[in-house]
Short mmCIF file of C-alpha atoms in Angstrom, two decimals:
data_model
loop_
_atom_site.label_atom_id
_atom_site.label_comp_id
_atom_site.label_asym_id
_atom_site.label_seq_id
_atom_site.Cartn_x
_atom_site.Cartn_y
_atom_site.Cartn_z
CA UNK L 1 0.02 0.00 0.03
CA UNK L 2 1.59 3.45 0.88
CA UNK L 3 5.06 2.18 1.60
CA UNK L 4 4.98 0.19 -1.55
CA UNK L 5 4.17 3.03 -3.72
CA UNK L 6 7.15 5.33 -2.74
CA UNK L 7 9.87 5.69 -5.49
CA UNK L 8 13.40 4.53 -5.19
CA UNK L 9 15.53 7.44 -3.93
CA UNK L 10 18.00 8.20 -6.67
CA UNK L 11 20.92 9.17 -4.29
CA UNK L 12 20.73 5.98 -2.32
CA UNK L 13 19.04 3.21 -4.29
CA UNK L 14 16.68 2.75 -1.20
CA UNK L 15 12.90 2.52 -1.32
CA UNK L 16 10.92 3.21 1.94
CA UNK L 17 9.57 -0.29 2.19
CA UNK L 18 13.24 -1.81 2.04
CA UNK L 19 14.51 0.96 4.50
CA UNK L 20 11.45 0.03 6.77
CA UNK L 21 11.95 -3.60 6.62
CA UNK L 22 15.99 -3.37 7.30
CA UNK L 23 15.12 -0.93 10.06
CA UNK L 24 12.50 -3.36 11.63
CA UNK L 25 15.25 -6.27 11.41
CA UNK L 26 17.82 -3.98 13.22
CA UNK L 27 15.33 -3.11 15.83
CA UNK L 28 14.06 -6.58 16.23
CA UNK L 29 17.67 -7.72 16.89
CA UNK L 30 18.06 -4.84 19.40
CA UNK L 31 15.07 -6.01 21.09
CA UNK L 32 16.18 -9.47 21.33
CA UNK L 33 19.42 -8.39 23.01
CA UNK L 34 17.42 -7.00 25.71
CA UNK L 35 16.33 -10.04 27.32
CA UNK L 36 14.90 -9.69 30.89
CA UNK L 37 11.36 -8.36 31.02
CA UNK L 38 11.98 -5.66 28.67
CA UNK L 39 12.48 -7.90 25.78
CA UNK L 40 9.24 -9.38 25.74
CA UNK L 41 7.28 -6.22 26.38
CA UNK L 42 9.12 -4.67 23.40
CA UNK L 43 8.03 -7.51 21.20
CA UNK L 44 4.34 -6.92 22.21
CA UNK L 45 4.57 -3.23 21.73
CA UNK L 46 5.87 -3.56 18.31
CA UNK L 47 3.36 -6.21 17.39
CA UNK L 48 0.49 -4.10 18.73
CA UNK L 49 1.34 -1.14 16.46
CA UNK L 50 1.95 -3.21 13.34
CA UNK L 51 5.85 -3.52 13.39
CA UNK L 52 6.77 -7.05 13.59
CA UNK L 53 8.74 -10.00 12.38
CA UNK L 54 6.55 -13.22 12.70
CA UNK L 55 7.62 -15.69 15.08
CA UNK L 56 8.06 -18.12 12.21
CA UNK L 57 10.30 -15.62 10.69
CA UNK L 58 7.66 -14.39 8.39
CA UNK L 59 7.47 -10.76 7.72
CA UNK L 60 8.57 -8.14 8.38
CA UNK L 61 5.31 -6.60 8.70
CA UNK L 62 5.04 -2.74 8.66
CA UNK L 63 2.09 -0.59 9.34
CA UNK L 64 1.35 1.29 6.25
CA UNK L 65 -1.39 3.52 7.81
CA UNK L 66 1.01 5.16 10.20
CA UNK L 67 3.24 8.27 9.95
CA UNK L 68 5.87 8.41 7.09
CA UNK L 69 8.63 7.21 9.53
CA UNK L 70 10.93 5.87 6.90
CA UNK L 71 9.74 8.05 4.01
CA UNK L 72 10.42 11.39 5.27
CA UNK L 73 14.13 10.97 5.54
CA UNK L 74 14.28 9.36 2.10
CA UNK L 75 12.05 12.14 0.29
CA UNK L 76 14.66 14.77 1.84
CA UNK L 77 17.64 12.70 0.73
CA UNK L 78 16.83 12.28 -2.83
CA UNK L 79 17.95 15.64 -4.10
CA UNK L 80 20.92 16.10 -1.60
CA UNK L 81 22.67 12.79 -1.53
CA UNK L 82 23.57 10.99 1.62
CA UNK L 83 25.31 7.63 2.11
CA UNK L 84 22.57 4.66 2.21
CA UNK L 85 24.30 3.44 5.31
CA UNK L 86 23.54 6.70 7.11
CA UNK L 87 20.12 6.62 5.87
CA UNK L 88 19.20 3.30 7.15
CA UNK L 89 20.80 4.47 10.78
CA UNK L 90 18.43 7.43 10.52
CA UNK L 91 15.49 5.30 9.54
CA UNK L 92 16.18 2.86 12.67
CA UNK L 93 16.48 5.83 14.89
CA UNK L 94 12.91 6.97 13.46
CA UNK L 95 11.45 3.72 14.51
CA UNK L 96 12.91 3.64 17.89
CA UNK L 97 11.66 7.19 18.54
CA UNK L 98 8.29 6.28 17.28
CA UNK L 99 8.09 3.12 19.56
CA UNK L 100 9.22 5.06 22.51
CA UNK L 101 6.19 7.45 22.15
CA UNK L 102 4.02 4.42 21.40
CA UNK L 103 4.99 2.93 24.90
CA UNK L 104 4.13 6.23 26.63
CA UNK L 105 0.78 6.62 24.71
CA UNK L 106 -0.19 3.14 25.52
CA UNK L 107 0.69 3.78 29.13
CA UNK L 108 -1.63 6.76 29.31
CA UNK L 109 -4.45 4.66 27.59
CA UNK L 110 -4.28 1.86 30.00
CA UNK L 111 -2.92 -0.81 27.68
CA UNK L 112 -0.05 -2.11 29.85
CA UNK L 113 -0.50 -4.57 32.48
CA UNK L 114 2.97 -3.38 34.04
CA UNK L 115 2.79 0.53 33.46
CA UNK L 116 6.03 0.89 35.40
CA UNK L 117 8.01 -1.46 33.02
CA UNK L 118 6.42 0.41 30.01
CA UNK L 119 8.03 3.45 31.30
CA UNK L 120 11.32 1.87 31.18
CA UNK L 121 10.80 0.49 27.93
CA UNK L 122 9.95 3.89 26.61
CA UNK L 123 13.48 5.10 28.08
CA UNK L 124 15.17 2.25 26.36
CA UNK L 125 13.87 3.03 22.90
CA UNK L 126 14.50 6.87 23.37
CA UNK L 127 18.20 6.33 24.37
CA UNK L 128 18.55 4.06 21.26
CA UNK L 129 16.89 6.40 19.11
CA UNK L 130 19.47 9.24 20.30
CA UNK L 131 22.43 7.22 20.30
CA UNK L 132 21.81 6.22 16.51
CA UNK L 133 21.89 9.90 15.54
CA UNK L 134 24.66 10.97 17.73
CA UNK L 135 27.73 10.02 15.29
CA UNK L 136 25.66 11.33 12.36
CA UNK L 137 24.68 14.78 13.31
CA UNK L 138 27.26 17.00 14.93
CA UNK L 139 25.51 20.30 14.12
CA UNK L 140 24.84 22.19 17.48
CA UNK L 141 21.54 23.70 15.97
CA UNK L 142 20.14 20.05 15.25
CA UNK L 143 20.58 19.26 18.88
CA UNK L 144 19.27 22.25 20.23
CA UNK L 145 16.08 21.41 17.82
CA UNK L 146 16.13 18.02 19.01
CA UNK L 147 15.82 19.03 22.75
CA UNK L 148 13.14 21.49 21.84
CA UNK L 149 10.98 18.91 19.96
CA UNK L 150 11.02 16.40 22.93
CA UNK L 151 10.44 19.03 25.40
CA UNK L 152 7.27 20.10 23.59
CA UNK L 153 6.12 16.70 23.05
CA UNK L 154 6.15 16.00 26.72
CA UNK L 155 4.24 19.20 27.42
CA UNK L 156 1.79 18.38 24.70
CA UNK L 157 1.02 14.92 26.26
CA UNK L 158 0.27 16.27 29.53
CA UNK L 159 -2.03 18.91 28.08
CA UNK L 160 -3.81 16.19 26.14
CA UNK L 161 -4.56 14.41 29.13
CA UNK L 162 -5.67 17.48 31.17
CA UNK L 163 -7.93 18.28 28.14
CA UNK L 164 -9.95 14.97 28.70
CA UNK L 165 -11.85 17.07 31.12
CA UNK L 166 -15.13 18.11 29.40
CA UNK L 167 -15.03 21.46 31.47
CA UNK L 168 -11.73 22.40 29.93
CA UNK L 169 -11.61 24.92 26.90
CA UNK L 170 -10.50 22.75 24.00
CA UNK L 171 -10.43 24.62 20.59
CA UNK L 172 -8.26 25.17 17.53
CA UNK L 173 -5.45 26.80 19.59
CA UNK L 174 -5.25 23.88 21.98
CA UNK L 175 -5.35 21.35 19.18
CA UNK L 176 -2.44 23.04 17.54
CA UNK L 177 -0.53 22.67 20.88
CA UNK L 178 -1.43 19.00 21.29
CA UNK L 179 -0.14 18.35 17.71
CA UNK L 180 3.63 18.89 19.22
CA UNK L 181 3.06 15.27 20.51
CA UNK L 182 3.71 14.28 16.70
CA UNK L 183 6.23 16.87 16.01
CA UNK L 184 9.23 14.54 16.67
CA UNK L 185 8.41 13.04 13.30
CA UNK L 186 10.63 15.86 12.08
CA UNK L 187 13.63 14.72 13.63
CA UNK L 188 14.82 12.16 11.16
CA UNK L 189 14.56 14.62 8.41
CA UNK L 190 16.27 17.22 10.46
CA UNK L 191 19.15 14.75 10.65
CA UNK L 192 19.40 14.61 6.78
CA UNK L 193 19.43 18.42 6.66
CA UNK L 194 22.13 18.64 9.26
CA UNK L 195 24.35 16.00 7.64
CA UNK L 196 24.02 17.39 4.23
CA UNK L 197 24.60 21.09 5.11
CA UNK L 198 21.06 22.34 4.49
CA UNK L 199 19.94 23.16 7.95
CA UNK L 200 18.50 26.42 6.96
CA UNK L 201 15.55 24.57 5.35
CA UNK L 202 14.55 23.26 8.81
CA UNK L 203 11.49 25.80 9.02
CA UNK L 204 9.97 24.32 5.86
CA UNK L 205 10.52 20.82 7.14
CA UNK L 206 8.72 21.76 10.34
CA UNK L 207 5.78 23.13 8.63
CA UNK L 208 5.54 20.16 6.39
CA UNK L 209 5.55 17.87 9.28
CA UNK L 210 2.79 19.82 10.91
CA UNK L 211 0.67 19.73 7.92
CA UNK L 212 1.13 15.96 7.68
CA UNK L 213 0.58 15.25 11.20
CA UNK L 214 -2.54 17.75 11.43
CA UNK L 215 -4.11 15.86 8.52
CA UNK L 216 -3.55 12.44 10.25
CA UNK L 217 -4.85 13.58 13.52
CA UNK L 218 -7.87 15.08 12.24
CA UNK L 219 -8.72 11.83 10.36
CA UNK L 220 -7.89 9.40 13.29
CA UNK L 221 -9.70 11.64 15.72
CA UNK L 222 -12.72 11.30 13.57
CA UNK L 223 -12.52 7.77 12.86
CA UNK L 224 -11.91 7.10 16.56
CA UNK L 225 -14.48 9.46 17.80
CA UNK L 226 -17.02 6.78 19.24
CA UNK L 227 -14.15 5.11 21.19
CA UNK L 228 -12.89 8.40 22.45
CA UNK L 229 -16.29 9.26 23.57
CA UNK L 230 -16.75 5.92 25.39
CA UNK L 231 -13.51 6.43 27.03
CA UNK L 232 -14.31 10.10 28.15
CA UNK L 233 -11.63 11.34 25.97
CA UNK L 234 -13.14 14.77 24.68
CA UNK L 235 -11.01 15.39 21.75
CA UNK L 236 -11.28 18.61 19.90
CA UNK L 237 -12.88 16.40 17.09
CA UNK L 238 -15.43 14.61 19.34
CA UNK L 239 -16.48 18.36 20.69
CA UNK L 240 -16.74 19.48 17.20
CA UNK L 241 -19.00 16.74 16.21
CA UNK L 242 -21.41 17.31 19.44
CA UNK L 243 -19.95 14.63 21.71
CA UNK L 244 -20.40 16.81 24.70
CA UNK L 245 -24.12 15.92 24.22
CA UNK L 246 -23.94 12.29 24.12
CA UNK L 247 -23.38 9.55 21.83
CA UNK L 248 -26.58 10.10 19.60
CA UNK L 249 -25.36 13.84 18.89
CA UNK L 250 -21.86 12.47 18.03
CA UNK L 251 -23.22 9.99 15.57
CA UNK L 252 -25.46 12.74 13.91
CA UNK L 253 -22.29 15.06 14.03
CA UNK L 254 -20.26 12.42 12.36
CA UNK L 255 -22.90 11.79 9.49
CA UNK L 256 -23.10 15.57 8.88
CA UNK L 257 -19.70 16.46 8.95
CA UNK L 258 -17.91 13.56 7.38
CA UNK L 259 -17.20 15.38 4.32
CA UNK L 260 -15.99 18.54 6.06
CA UNK L 261 -13.25 16.80 8.15
CA UNK L 262 -12.21 14.79 5.23
CA UNK L 263 -11.77 18.02 3.28
CA UNK L 264 -9.86 19.62 6.12
CA UNK L 265 -7.51 16.76 6.27
CA UNK L 266 -6.82 16.79 2.49
CA UNK L 267 -6.22 20.52 2.51
CA UNK L 268 -3.46 19.82 5.14
CA UNK L 269 -1.97 17.10 2.83
CA UNK L 270 -2.22 19.65 -0.15
CA UNK L 271 -0.41 22.23 1.92
CA UNK L 272 2.29 19.77 2.70
CA UNK L 273 2.72 18.93 -0.94
CA UNK L 274 3.26 22.78 -1.63
CA UNK L 275 6.13 22.83 1.03
CA UNK L 276 7.74 19.53 -0.30
CA UNK L 277 7.94 21.23 -3.70
CA UNK L 278 10.23 23.85 -2.18
CA UNK L 279 12.36 21.23 -0.40
CA UNK L 280 12.71 19.39 -3.61
CA UNK L 281 11.41 16.15 -1.93
CA UNK L 282 10.80 13.03 -4.34
CA UNK L 283 8.25 10.51 -3.76
CA UNK L 284 5.86 12.25 -1.40
CA UNK L 285 3.24 13.17 -4.06
CA UNK L 286 2.62 9.40 -4.42
CA UNK L 287 2.35 8.91 -0.76
CA UNK L 288 -0.26 11.73 -0.51
CA UNK L 289 -2.46 10.46 -3.04
CA UNK L 290 -2.44 6.94 -1.51
CA UNK L 291 -3.05 8.51 1.65
CA UNK L 292 -6.15 10.57 0.38
CA UNK L 293 -7.54 7.29 -1.14
CA UNK L 294 -7.12 5.43 2.01
CA UNK L 295 -8.85 8.17 4.00
CA UNK L 296 -11.83 8.40 1.66
CA UNK L 297 -12.42 4.80 1.71
CA UNK L 298 -12.36 4.53 5.46
CA UNK L 299 -14.48 7.37 5.73
CA UNK L 300 -17.05 6.08 3.65
CA UNK L 301 -17.13 2.89 5.44
CA UNK L 302 -17.63 4.79 8.58
CA UNK L 303 -20.46 6.74 7.16
CA UNK L 304 -22.19 3.73 5.90
CA UNK L 305 -21.99 1.96 9.22
CA UNK L 306 -23.26 5.05 11.13
CA UNK L 307 -26.23 5.20 8.70
CA UNK L 308 -26.96 1.59 9.23
CA UNK L 309 -26.89 1.78 12.88
CA UNK L 310 -29.15 4.73 12.96
CA UNK L 311 -31.66 2.92 10.59
CA UNK L 312 -31.45 -0.17 12.82
CA UNK L 313 -32.47 1.93 15.90
CA UNK L 314 -35.62 3.13 14.54
#
């Protein structure tokens, strides 16, 4: 699907699927070396989020609906030229950073039987994420940005938890701040810019990532709205759809605003493409078109399911 459609990066010969699969093999080897309690926990985490190598050696299996963990650095590398070995280290670091976030997110969502072990696992993956980048990026500006992104991520995670309270104000400004929880997706691309001497293009990359993550968050929050309401997670989208008034109002809002929210997400993807043109990225246009197709198909299924549920309740 999405990963399979990404073109080969001329400067490296790598494709996103190849880079993703090799990164997963490397991380799987790292996890096997952990042993103790953390090894099995890490394997469970990876499988739960669609990044796993089967017990029979099958796979590797990649989550094609997630953020462009491997695509982003390859899109940037195409016009700049970078050693493929370095690119693979960056892609592996990207996956480790993502897994550290997933461990914490699952902790907040109550998906761990051993929440204290989950926190330790997050630390292990976060350190691995940083260790892989340390020999590659020597630019002080890169590390200042790295620190800022993870600091803002922590603040956003805590704010998002506080906003579960339906009495708290939650509008577009708060939503924009919560999006900082996904902004570390920028880091692998930042590494490419730092290594190739193009750090001045970081502001453009930051904007591109914000557009991509906003599109994803709007769509995911729409699809997850019934579950979020059941968990009393009053996201901005849940509130926009009428969720503060209950499940029936939410379902009506989802039917009435399905096309509107999908259009908003697509606008963000189009804005990302505009920035990508300025950055000279190669391959992102195919990914965006595939992502739009996936969103339209999923939203149509959700729309039909909601209509059937309402018809059945009469």
